[in-house]
Short mmCIF file of N, CA and C in Angstrom, two decimals:
data_model
loop_
_atom_site.label_atom_id
_atom_site.label_comp_id
_atom_site.label_asym_id
_atom_site.label_seq_id
_atom_site.Cartn_x
_atom_site.Cartn_y
_atom_site.Cartn_z
N MET A 54 -5.93 13.25 -18.01
CA MET A 54 -6.46 12.34 -17.00
C MET A 54 -5.36 11.37 -16.54
N ARG A 55 -4.48 10.99 -17.45
CA ARG A 55 -3.38 10.08 -17.12
C ARG A 55 -2.51 10.70 -16.02
N ASN A 56 -2.20 12.00 -16.19
CA ASN A 56 -1.35 12.67 -15.22
C ASN A 56 -2.00 12.73 -13.84
N GLN A 57 -3.33 12.80 -13.79
CA GLN A 57 -4.02 12.82 -12.51
C GLN A 57 -3.80 11.50 -11.75
N LEU A 58 -3.87 10.38 -12.44
CA LEU A 58 -3.60 9.10 -11.80
C LEU A 58 -2.13 9.00 -11.41
N ASP A 59 -1.24 9.48 -12.26
CA ASP A 59 0.18 9.50 -11.91
C ASP A 59 0.41 10.31 -10.64
N ARG A 60 -0.26 11.46 -10.52
CA ARG A 60 -0.11 12.30 -9.32
C ARG A 60 -0.59 11.57 -8.07
N LEU A 61 -1.72 10.90 -8.18
CA LEU A 61 -2.25 10.16 -7.04
C LEU A 61 -1.28 9.06 -6.62
N LEU A 62 -0.80 8.29 -7.58
CA LEU A 62 0.13 7.21 -7.27
C LEU A 62 1.46 7.75 -6.76
N ALA A 63 1.91 8.88 -7.28
CA ALA A 63 3.15 9.51 -6.80
C ALA A 63 3.00 9.92 -5.35
N ALA A 64 1.86 10.51 -5.02
CA ALA A 64 1.63 11.02 -3.66
C ALA A 64 1.54 9.91 -2.63
N TYR A 65 0.99 8.76 -3.00
CA TYR A 65 0.72 7.71 -2.02
C TYR A 65 1.52 6.43 -2.18
N CYS A 66 2.10 6.22 -3.35
CA CYS A 66 2.75 4.93 -3.59
C CYS A 66 4.24 5.03 -3.92
N SER A 67 4.79 6.23 -3.99
CA SER A 67 6.20 6.39 -4.31
C SER A 67 7.13 5.58 -3.41
N PRO A 68 6.88 5.52 -2.08
CA PRO A 68 7.79 4.72 -1.25
C PRO A 68 7.84 3.24 -1.65
N THR A 69 6.74 2.71 -2.12
CA THR A 69 6.74 1.32 -2.58
C THR A 69 7.42 1.22 -3.93
N LEU A 70 7.10 2.13 -4.84
CA LEU A 70 7.71 2.10 -6.17
C LEU A 70 9.22 2.31 -6.08
N ALA A 71 9.68 3.05 -5.06
CA ALA A 71 11.10 3.31 -4.87
C ALA A 71 11.79 2.21 -4.05
N GLY A 72 11.02 1.22 -3.58
CA GLY A 72 11.60 0.10 -2.85
C GLY A 72 11.79 0.33 -1.36
N LEU A 73 11.14 1.35 -0.80
CA LEU A 73 11.29 1.64 0.63
C LEU A 73 10.26 0.95 1.50
N LYS A 74 9.15 0.54 0.91
CA LYS A 74 8.08 -0.14 1.63
C LYS A 74 7.64 -1.34 0.80
N PRO A 75 7.13 -2.40 1.44
CA PRO A 75 6.67 -3.54 0.65
C PRO A 75 5.36 -3.26 -0.09
N ALA A 76 4.54 -2.34 0.44
CA ALA A 76 3.24 -2.09 -0.18
C ALA A 76 2.70 -0.74 0.25
N SER A 77 1.81 -0.20 -0.58
CA SER A 77 1.09 1.03 -0.29
C SER A 77 -0.36 0.82 -0.67
N LEU A 78 -1.24 1.51 0.03
CA LEU A 78 -2.67 1.42 -0.22
C LEU A 78 -3.18 2.81 -0.55
N VAL A 79 -3.94 2.92 -1.62
CA VAL A 79 -4.49 4.22 -2.01
C VAL A 79 -5.95 4.07 -2.38
N SER A 80 -6.74 5.04 -1.94
CA SER A 80 -8.17 5.07 -2.26
C SER A 80 -8.36 5.89 -3.52
N CYS A 81 -9.06 5.31 -4.50
CA CYS A 81 -9.29 5.97 -5.79
C CYS A 81 -10.79 6.22 -5.96
N ASP A 82 -11.16 7.46 -6.03
CA ASP A 82 -12.56 7.85 -6.20
C ASP A 82 -13.06 7.35 -7.56
N ARG A 83 -14.16 6.60 -7.56
CA ARG A 83 -14.67 6.03 -8.81
C ARG A 83 -15.18 7.09 -9.77
N THR A 84 -15.60 8.26 -9.26
CA THR A 84 -16.04 9.30 -10.19
C THR A 84 -14.85 9.89 -10.94
N LEU A 85 -13.67 9.90 -10.31
CA LEU A 85 -12.46 10.40 -10.99
C LEU A 85 -11.78 9.33 -11.82
N TYR A 86 -11.90 8.07 -11.40
CA TYR A 86 -11.22 6.96 -12.07
C TYR A 86 -12.19 5.83 -12.36
N PRO A 87 -13.25 6.09 -13.13
CA PRO A 87 -14.24 5.04 -13.38
C PRO A 87 -13.67 3.85 -14.15
N ASP A 88 -12.63 4.11 -14.92
CA ASP A 88 -12.02 3.06 -15.75
C ASP A 88 -10.69 2.57 -15.16
N LEU A 89 -10.53 2.68 -13.86
CA LEU A 89 -9.27 2.31 -13.22
C LEU A 89 -8.82 0.89 -13.57
N PRO A 90 -9.69 -0.11 -13.50
CA PRO A 90 -9.20 -1.47 -13.83
C PRO A 90 -8.53 -1.54 -15.21
N ARG A 91 -9.11 -0.86 -16.18
CA ARG A 91 -8.52 -0.86 -17.53
C ARG A 91 -7.21 -0.07 -17.55
N ARG A 92 -7.19 1.06 -16.87
CA ARG A 92 -6.00 1.92 -16.88
C ARG A 92 -4.82 1.29 -16.17
N LEU A 93 -5.08 0.38 -15.25
CA LEU A 93 -4.00 -0.26 -14.52
C LEU A 93 -3.19 -1.21 -15.40
N ARG A 94 -3.74 -1.61 -16.53
CA ARG A 94 -3.03 -2.54 -17.42
C ARG A 94 -1.65 -2.00 -17.81
N ASP A 95 -1.59 -0.70 -18.16
CA ASP A 95 -0.30 -0.11 -18.57
C ASP A 95 0.71 -0.14 -17.43
N TYR A 96 0.25 0.20 -16.22
CA TYR A 96 1.15 0.18 -15.07
C TYR A 96 1.61 -1.25 -14.78
N ARG A 97 0.69 -2.18 -14.84
CA ARG A 97 1.05 -3.58 -14.56
C ARG A 97 2.11 -4.07 -15.53
N THR A 98 1.90 -3.78 -16.81
CA THR A 98 2.86 -4.21 -17.83
C THR A 98 4.22 -3.55 -17.63
N ALA A 99 4.22 -2.25 -17.39
CA ALA A 99 5.47 -1.51 -17.26
C ALA A 99 6.25 -1.89 -16.00
N PHE A 100 5.56 -2.09 -14.90
CA PHE A 100 6.24 -2.35 -13.63
C PHE A 100 6.46 -3.83 -13.35
N ALA A 101 5.86 -4.71 -14.10
CA ALA A 101 5.99 -6.16 -13.86
C ALA A 101 7.45 -6.63 -13.82
N PRO A 102 8.32 -6.16 -14.73
CA PRO A 102 9.72 -6.62 -14.66
C PRO A 102 10.42 -6.25 -13.35
N ARG A 103 9.92 -5.23 -12.67
CA ARG A 103 10.51 -4.82 -11.38
C ARG A 103 9.83 -5.53 -10.20
N GLY A 104 8.87 -6.40 -10.49
CA GLY A 104 8.19 -7.14 -9.43
C GLY A 104 7.11 -6.35 -8.72
N VAL A 105 6.67 -5.24 -9.31
CA VAL A 105 5.65 -4.40 -8.69
C VAL A 105 4.29 -4.75 -9.28
N ARG A 106 3.32 -4.91 -8.40
CA ARG A 106 1.96 -5.27 -8.80
C ARG A 106 0.98 -4.17 -8.39
N PHE A 107 -0.08 -4.06 -9.14
CA PHE A 107 -1.17 -3.11 -8.88
C PHE A 107 -2.44 -3.93 -8.81
N GLU A 108 -3.03 -4.01 -7.62
CA GLU A 108 -4.18 -4.88 -7.43
C GLU A 108 -5.29 -4.17 -6.67
N ILE A 109 -6.48 -4.17 -7.26
CA ILE A 109 -7.64 -3.63 -6.57
C ILE A 109 -8.05 -4.66 -5.53
N VAL A 110 -7.99 -4.25 -4.25
CA VAL A 110 -8.31 -5.19 -3.17
C VAL A 110 -9.72 -5.01 -2.64
N CYS A 111 -10.35 -3.92 -3.02
CA CYS A 111 -11.72 -3.67 -2.58
C CYS A 111 -12.35 -2.66 -3.54
N ALA A 112 -13.61 -2.89 -3.87
CA ALA A 112 -14.32 -1.97 -4.74
C ALA A 112 -15.74 -1.81 -4.21
N CYS A 113 -16.16 -0.58 -4.09
CA CYS A 113 -17.53 -0.30 -3.72
C CYS A 113 -18.07 0.74 -4.70
N ARG A 114 -19.25 1.21 -4.47
CA ARG A 114 -19.86 2.18 -5.38
C ARG A 114 -19.06 3.48 -5.47
N GLU A 115 -18.44 3.89 -4.36
CA GLU A 115 -17.74 5.17 -4.31
C GLU A 115 -16.26 5.11 -4.67
N ARG A 116 -15.59 4.00 -4.35
CA ARG A 116 -14.14 3.99 -4.54
C ARG A 116 -13.58 2.59 -4.77
N TYR A 117 -12.36 2.62 -5.26
CA TYR A 117 -11.53 1.42 -5.34
C TYR A 117 -10.44 1.58 -4.29
N LEU A 118 -10.06 0.51 -3.61
CA LEU A 118 -8.85 0.51 -2.80
C LEU A 118 -7.81 -0.26 -3.59
N LEU A 119 -6.74 0.43 -3.91
CA LEU A 119 -5.68 -0.12 -4.75
C LEU A 119 -4.46 -0.42 -3.90
N LEU A 120 -4.01 -1.66 -3.95
CA LEU A 120 -2.79 -2.06 -3.27
C LEU A 120 -1.69 -2.12 -4.32
N VAL A 121 -0.66 -1.34 -4.10
CA VAL A 121 0.53 -1.37 -4.95
C VAL A 121 1.60 -2.04 -4.11
N TYR A 122 2.17 -3.12 -4.61
CA TYR A 122 3.13 -3.86 -3.78
C TYR A 122 4.25 -4.45 -4.62
N HIS A 123 5.37 -4.60 -3.94
CA HIS A 123 6.52 -5.27 -4.53
C HIS A 123 6.42 -6.73 -4.10
N ARG A 124 6.18 -7.60 -5.04
CA ARG A 124 5.85 -8.99 -4.74
C ARG A 124 6.86 -9.66 -3.82
N ALA A 125 8.14 -9.61 -4.15
CA ALA A 125 9.15 -10.31 -3.36
C ALA A 125 9.28 -9.70 -1.96
N ARG A 126 9.27 -8.39 -1.87
CA ARG A 126 9.40 -7.73 -0.56
C ARG A 126 8.19 -8.05 0.33
N LEU A 127 7.00 -8.03 -0.26
CA LEU A 127 5.81 -8.32 0.53
C LEU A 127 5.80 -9.78 0.98
N ALA A 128 6.18 -10.68 0.10
CA ALA A 128 6.24 -12.10 0.48
C ALA A 128 7.24 -12.31 1.61
N ARG A 129 8.38 -11.64 1.53
CA ARG A 129 9.38 -11.74 2.58
C ARG A 129 8.84 -11.19 3.90
N ARG A 130 8.19 -10.04 3.83
CA ARG A 130 7.61 -9.42 5.04
C ARG A 130 6.58 -10.34 5.69
N LEU A 131 5.67 -10.87 4.89
CA LEU A 131 4.61 -11.72 5.43
C LEU A 131 5.13 -13.09 5.87
N GLY A 132 6.34 -13.41 5.46
CA GLY A 132 6.96 -14.66 5.88
C GLY A 132 7.73 -14.56 7.19
N GLU A 133 7.88 -13.35 7.74
CA GLU A 133 8.57 -13.17 9.01
C GLU A 133 7.78 -13.89 10.11
N ALA A 134 8.49 -14.54 11.01
CA ALA A 134 7.85 -15.37 12.04
C ALA A 134 6.82 -14.61 12.86
N ASP A 135 7.17 -13.41 13.33
CA ASP A 135 6.23 -12.67 14.17
C ASP A 135 5.02 -12.18 13.38
N VAL A 136 5.22 -11.87 12.11
CA VAL A 136 4.11 -11.45 11.25
C VAL A 136 3.20 -12.64 10.97
N ARG A 137 3.79 -13.79 10.66
CA ARG A 137 2.99 -15.01 10.43
C ARG A 137 2.15 -15.34 11.66
N CYS A 138 2.74 -15.21 12.83
CA CYS A 138 2.03 -15.49 14.08
C CYS A 138 0.85 -14.54 14.25
N MET A 139 1.08 -13.28 13.98
CA MET A 139 -0.01 -12.31 14.13
C MET A 139 -1.10 -12.55 13.09
N LEU A 140 -0.72 -12.88 11.87
CA LEU A 140 -1.72 -13.17 10.84
C LEU A 140 -2.56 -14.38 11.24
N ARG A 141 -1.93 -15.38 11.85
CA ARG A 141 -2.68 -16.54 12.34
C ARG A 141 -3.77 -16.11 13.32
N SER A 142 -3.45 -15.12 14.16
CA SER A 142 -4.44 -14.65 15.15
C SER A 142 -5.64 -13.98 14.48
N PHE A 143 -5.48 -13.58 13.22
CA PHE A 143 -6.59 -13.01 12.45
C PHE A 143 -7.27 -14.04 11.56
N GLY A 144 -6.86 -15.30 11.67
CA GLY A 144 -7.51 -16.36 10.92
C GLY A 144 -6.84 -16.74 9.62
N TYR A 145 -5.66 -16.20 9.35
CA TYR A 145 -4.92 -16.59 8.14
C TYR A 145 -4.26 -17.93 8.42
N ALA A 146 -4.39 -18.86 7.51
CA ALA A 146 -3.81 -20.19 7.69
C ALA A 146 -2.28 -20.10 7.60
N PRO A 147 -1.58 -20.87 8.43
CA PRO A 147 -0.12 -20.84 8.39
C PRO A 147 0.42 -21.40 7.08
N GLY A 148 1.55 -20.85 6.64
CA GLY A 148 2.24 -21.36 5.48
C GLY A 148 1.64 -21.00 4.13
N GLN A 149 0.71 -20.07 4.10
CA GLN A 149 0.08 -19.70 2.82
C GLN A 149 1.04 -18.89 1.95
N LEU A 150 0.90 -19.04 0.65
CA LEU A 150 1.66 -18.22 -0.29
C LEU A 150 1.05 -16.83 -0.33
N LEU A 151 1.80 -15.89 -0.86
CA LEU A 151 1.37 -14.49 -0.91
C LEU A 151 -0.01 -14.34 -1.55
N GLU A 152 -0.25 -15.01 -2.65
CA GLU A 152 -1.52 -14.87 -3.36
C GLU A 152 -2.70 -15.28 -2.47
N ALA A 153 -2.52 -16.34 -1.70
CA ALA A 153 -3.58 -16.78 -0.80
C ALA A 153 -3.80 -15.78 0.34
N LEU A 154 -2.73 -15.18 0.84
CA LEU A 154 -2.85 -14.17 1.89
C LEU A 154 -3.58 -12.94 1.35
N LEU A 155 -3.25 -12.53 0.14
CA LEU A 155 -3.94 -11.38 -0.47
C LEU A 155 -5.41 -11.70 -0.72
N TRP A 156 -5.69 -12.91 -1.15
CA TRP A 156 -7.08 -13.30 -1.38
C TRP A 156 -7.87 -13.21 -0.08
N GLN A 157 -7.27 -13.70 1.02
CA GLN A 157 -7.97 -13.65 2.31
C GLN A 157 -8.14 -12.21 2.78
N LEU A 158 -7.14 -11.36 2.57
CA LEU A 158 -7.27 -9.95 2.92
C LEU A 158 -8.43 -9.32 2.15
N LYS A 159 -8.51 -9.60 0.86
CA LYS A 159 -9.61 -9.06 0.04
C LYS A 159 -10.96 -9.57 0.56
N ARG A 160 -11.01 -10.82 0.92
CA ARG A 160 -12.25 -11.40 1.44
C ARG A 160 -12.66 -10.70 2.73
N ARG A 161 -11.68 -10.46 3.62
CA ARG A 161 -11.98 -9.77 4.88
C ARG A 161 -12.44 -8.33 4.64
N MET A 162 -11.89 -7.69 3.63
CA MET A 162 -12.32 -6.32 3.30
C MET A 162 -13.74 -6.32 2.76
N ALA A 163 -14.05 -7.30 1.96
CA ALA A 163 -15.38 -7.37 1.34
C ALA A 163 -16.48 -7.70 2.34
N GLN A 164 -16.14 -8.31 3.47
CA GLN A 164 -17.13 -8.68 4.47
C GLN A 164 -17.78 -7.47 5.11
N GLY A 165 -17.12 -6.33 5.01
CA GLY A 165 -17.67 -5.13 5.65
C GLY A 165 -17.42 -5.14 7.14
N GLY A 166 -18.10 -4.27 7.83
CA GLY A 166 -17.88 -4.15 9.26
C GLY A 166 -16.57 -3.44 9.54
N SER A 167 -15.83 -3.93 10.49
CA SER A 167 -14.57 -3.33 10.88
C SER A 167 -13.50 -3.55 9.81
N PHE A 168 -12.73 -2.50 9.55
CA PHE A 168 -11.65 -2.59 8.58
C PHE A 168 -10.59 -3.56 9.11
N PRO A 169 -10.06 -4.43 8.30
CA PRO A 169 -9.07 -5.41 8.78
C PRO A 169 -7.72 -4.74 9.09
N HIS A 170 -7.48 -4.47 10.36
CA HIS A 170 -6.30 -3.72 10.77
C HIS A 170 -4.99 -4.45 10.52
N GLU A 171 -5.07 -5.74 10.24
CA GLU A 171 -3.84 -6.46 9.90
C GLU A 171 -3.24 -5.96 8.60
N ILE A 172 -3.96 -5.13 7.88
CA ILE A 172 -3.41 -4.57 6.64
C ILE A 172 -2.11 -3.82 6.92
N GLY A 173 -1.96 -3.31 8.15
CA GLY A 173 -0.71 -2.65 8.50
C GLY A 173 0.49 -3.57 8.33
N LEU A 174 0.30 -4.86 8.57
CA LEU A 174 1.38 -5.83 8.37
C LEU A 174 1.75 -5.91 6.90
N PHE A 175 0.74 -5.88 6.03
CA PHE A 175 0.97 -5.91 4.58
C PHE A 175 1.69 -4.65 4.12
N LEU A 176 1.38 -3.53 4.76
CA LEU A 176 1.95 -2.24 4.36
C LEU A 176 3.34 -1.99 4.95
N GLY A 177 3.83 -2.94 5.74
CA GLY A 177 5.18 -2.83 6.27
C GLY A 177 5.30 -2.06 7.57
N TYR A 178 4.19 -1.80 8.24
CA TYR A 178 4.25 -1.09 9.52
C TYR A 178 4.89 -2.01 10.55
N PRO A 179 5.65 -1.44 11.48
CA PRO A 179 6.23 -2.26 12.55
C PRO A 179 5.12 -2.99 13.32
N ILE A 180 5.39 -4.23 13.68
CA ILE A 180 4.38 -5.05 14.34
C ILE A 180 3.90 -4.42 15.64
N GLU A 181 4.82 -3.77 16.40
CA GLU A 181 4.40 -3.16 17.66
C GLU A 181 3.42 -2.01 17.43
N ASP A 182 3.51 -1.37 16.27
CA ASP A 182 2.57 -0.29 15.95
C ASP A 182 1.20 -0.85 15.54
N VAL A 183 1.20 -1.96 14.84
CA VAL A 183 -0.07 -2.61 14.47
C VAL A 183 -0.77 -3.11 15.74
N VAL A 184 -0.01 -3.77 16.60
CA VAL A 184 -0.56 -4.27 17.85
C VAL A 184 -1.06 -3.11 18.70
N GLY A 185 -0.26 -2.05 18.81
CA GLY A 185 -0.64 -0.88 19.61
C GLY A 185 -1.90 -0.22 19.09
N PHE A 186 -2.02 -0.13 17.78
CA PHE A 186 -3.21 0.48 17.19
C PHE A 186 -4.46 -0.33 17.55
N ILE A 187 -4.35 -1.63 17.43
CA ILE A 187 -5.50 -2.51 17.72
C ILE A 187 -5.85 -2.45 19.21
N ARG A 188 -4.85 -2.58 20.07
CA ARG A 188 -5.09 -2.56 21.52
C ARG A 188 -5.70 -1.25 22.01
N ASN A 189 -5.25 -0.15 21.41
CA ASN A 189 -5.66 1.18 21.87
C ASN A 189 -6.74 1.82 21.01
N ALA A 190 -7.28 1.05 20.08
CA ALA A 190 -8.33 1.54 19.17
C ALA A 190 -7.92 2.85 18.51
N GLY A 191 -6.63 2.95 18.16
CA GLY A 191 -6.14 4.13 17.45
C GLY A 191 -5.87 5.34 18.33
N ARG A 192 -6.05 5.21 19.63
CA ARG A 192 -5.83 6.34 20.53
C ARG A 192 -4.48 6.22 21.24
N GLY A 193 -3.98 7.36 21.72
CA GLY A 193 -2.81 7.36 22.58
C GLY A 193 -1.50 7.02 21.91
N CYS A 194 -1.37 7.28 20.64
CA CYS A 194 -0.12 6.96 19.95
C CYS A 194 0.96 8.00 20.31
N LYS A 195 2.21 7.62 20.11
CA LYS A 195 3.34 8.51 20.37
C LYS A 195 3.55 9.49 19.23
N LEU A 196 3.18 9.07 18.02
CA LEU A 196 3.42 9.86 16.82
C LEU A 196 2.44 9.41 15.75
N CYS A 197 1.98 10.35 14.97
CA CYS A 197 1.07 10.04 13.88
C CYS A 197 1.67 10.57 12.58
N GLY A 198 1.88 9.70 11.63
CA GLY A 198 2.44 10.07 10.34
C GLY A 198 1.84 9.18 9.28
N TYR A 199 2.67 8.39 8.64
CA TYR A 199 2.16 7.44 7.65
C TYR A 199 1.31 6.36 8.33
N TRP A 200 1.53 6.16 9.60
CA TRP A 200 0.71 5.29 10.44
C TRP A 200 0.84 5.82 11.87
N LYS A 201 0.07 5.26 12.78
CA LYS A 201 0.14 5.65 14.18
C LYS A 201 1.22 4.81 14.86
N VAL A 202 2.12 5.50 15.55
CA VAL A 202 3.29 4.86 16.13
C VAL A 202 3.08 4.65 17.63
N TYR A 203 3.27 3.40 18.05
CA TYR A 203 3.19 3.04 19.46
C TYR A 203 4.53 2.52 19.96
N GLY A 204 5.43 2.24 19.04
CA GLY A 204 6.75 1.72 19.39
C GLY A 204 7.80 2.80 19.33
N ASP A 205 8.80 2.62 18.49
CA ASP A 205 9.96 3.51 18.40
C ASP A 205 9.62 4.77 17.59
N ALA A 206 9.26 5.83 18.30
CA ALA A 206 8.84 7.07 17.64
C ALA A 206 9.99 7.75 16.91
N GLU A 207 11.19 7.65 17.46
CA GLU A 207 12.35 8.29 16.83
C GLU A 207 12.66 7.65 15.48
N ALA A 208 12.69 6.34 15.45
CA ALA A 208 12.95 5.63 14.18
C ALA A 208 11.82 5.89 13.19
N ALA A 209 10.59 5.90 13.68
CA ALA A 209 9.45 6.16 12.79
C ALA A 209 9.52 7.57 12.21
N ALA A 210 9.87 8.56 13.02
CA ALA A 210 9.96 9.94 12.54
C ALA A 210 11.00 10.05 11.43
N ALA A 211 12.14 9.38 11.60
CA ALA A 211 13.18 9.41 10.57
C ALA A 211 12.69 8.74 9.29
N LEU A 212 11.98 7.61 9.44
CA LEU A 212 11.44 6.94 8.26
C LEU A 212 10.35 7.78 7.60
N PHE A 213 9.46 8.39 8.38
CA PHE A 213 8.42 9.25 7.82
C PHE A 213 9.04 10.37 7.00
N ASP A 214 10.12 10.95 7.51
CA ASP A 214 10.80 12.02 6.79
C ASP A 214 11.34 11.52 5.45
N ARG A 215 11.94 10.36 5.47
CA ARG A 215 12.48 9.76 4.24
C ARG A 215 11.36 9.45 3.24
N LEU A 216 10.26 8.88 3.72
CA LEU A 216 9.13 8.56 2.83
C LEU A 216 8.54 9.84 2.24
N GLU A 217 8.42 10.87 3.06
CA GLU A 217 7.86 12.14 2.60
C GLU A 217 8.75 12.79 1.54
N ARG A 218 10.07 12.73 1.74
CA ARG A 218 10.98 13.30 0.75
C ARG A 218 10.85 12.59 -0.59
N VAL A 219 10.70 11.27 -0.58
CA VAL A 219 10.52 10.51 -1.82
C VAL A 219 9.21 10.93 -2.50
N CYS A 220 8.13 11.01 -1.72
CA CYS A 220 6.83 11.41 -2.30
C CYS A 220 6.91 12.80 -2.92
N ARG A 221 7.54 13.73 -2.20
CA ARG A 221 7.66 15.10 -2.72
C ARG A 221 8.49 15.14 -4.01
N ALA A 222 9.60 14.42 -4.02
CA ALA A 222 10.48 14.42 -5.19
C ALA A 222 9.77 13.84 -6.42
N VAL A 223 9.07 12.73 -6.23
CA VAL A 223 8.37 12.10 -7.35
C VAL A 223 7.21 12.98 -7.80
N THR A 224 6.45 13.51 -6.85
CA THR A 224 5.32 14.38 -7.20
C THR A 224 5.79 15.60 -7.96
N LYS A 225 6.91 16.18 -7.55
CA LYS A 225 7.46 17.35 -8.26
C LYS A 225 7.78 17.02 -9.71
N ARG A 226 8.37 15.88 -9.94
CA ARG A 226 8.70 15.48 -11.32
C ARG A 226 7.43 15.24 -12.14
N ILE A 227 6.40 14.68 -11.51
CA ILE A 227 5.13 14.48 -12.22
C ILE A 227 4.52 15.84 -12.58
N GLU A 228 4.55 16.77 -11.64
CA GLU A 228 4.01 18.11 -11.90
C GLU A 228 4.80 18.85 -12.96
N GLN A 229 6.05 18.46 -13.19
CA GLN A 229 6.87 19.07 -14.23
C GLN A 229 6.67 18.40 -15.58
N GLY A 230 5.77 17.41 -15.64
CA GLY A 230 5.40 16.83 -16.92
C GLY A 230 5.87 15.41 -17.18
N GLU A 231 6.66 14.85 -16.30
CA GLU A 231 7.08 13.46 -16.50
C GLU A 231 5.93 12.53 -16.13
N THR A 232 5.98 11.32 -16.64
CA THR A 232 5.01 10.31 -16.25
C THR A 232 5.63 9.46 -15.14
N LEU A 233 4.80 8.73 -14.44
CA LEU A 233 5.30 7.85 -13.40
C LEU A 233 6.24 6.80 -13.99
N LEU A 234 5.94 6.35 -15.19
CA LEU A 234 6.79 5.36 -15.86
C LEU A 234 8.17 5.94 -16.16
N GLU A 235 8.21 7.23 -16.53
CA GLU A 235 9.50 7.88 -16.79
C GLU A 235 10.29 8.10 -15.49
N VAL A 236 9.61 8.53 -14.45
CA VAL A 236 10.27 8.79 -13.18
C VAL A 236 10.97 7.53 -12.68
N PHE A 237 10.32 6.39 -12.82
CA PHE A 237 10.90 5.14 -12.34
C PHE A 237 11.59 4.36 -13.46
N ALA A 238 11.81 5.03 -14.58
CA ALA A 238 12.58 4.48 -15.71
C ALA A 238 12.08 3.10 -16.14
N VAL A 239 10.77 2.99 -16.28
CA VAL A 239 10.21 1.73 -16.76
C VAL A 239 9.53 1.94 -18.11
N ALA A 240 9.63 3.14 -18.64
CA ALA A 240 8.96 3.44 -19.92
C ALA A 240 9.73 2.85 -21.08
#
C-alpha cells in the first residue's frame, strides 16, 4: 500500500519534489487512502528538512485534495507583485503570510460551489494562463498540458516536456522498487 501512495505522489508531485514547481495538487481517493492523514506523517518528517510540506487542503466523503509544496518557493511566488494583486481581486488580504493565504484557500475550497481558480497561482502557473482560464471559462486555450495555456505556448510546451520527463523518471524508479524517500534521498 505504501508503494501505491509513492506512485501517486511520483506521478503528480515529482516536479515540486524536484524543485521545478512551487506546489502540486493531487486528488487522493478515500477508499484507496482512508488513512492518508496518518500516512502523511512519514513524508512530512522526511521532507521537512528540504522545506517540503504535505497538506490536505480539502476533504470530502470521496477524496482528499493534497497540496504538496515547497514552503520558501511558494512564499516567494505568492509574494510577487502581480500575484499579490490578483490574489487581492479574489479577496485575499494584502501582506498575508503564506500560512494565512493557505488557510484562506482552504476556506474557499470548503465553501463549495465554483472551484477557486486562483489555485493556479499557488501551483506556479503563469499569471496570464490563470487570467486566460478565468476569462475564457477554460475554453479556447492555445495548449493543454499540466494546465491550460493562454500565454506563451512555446515556453509552456518546453516546460511541460521537462515536467513530464521528471514524472516519468521518478515513477520508473518507484516501479523498480525504490521509495519516494529514497528517490529524493531523504531516507
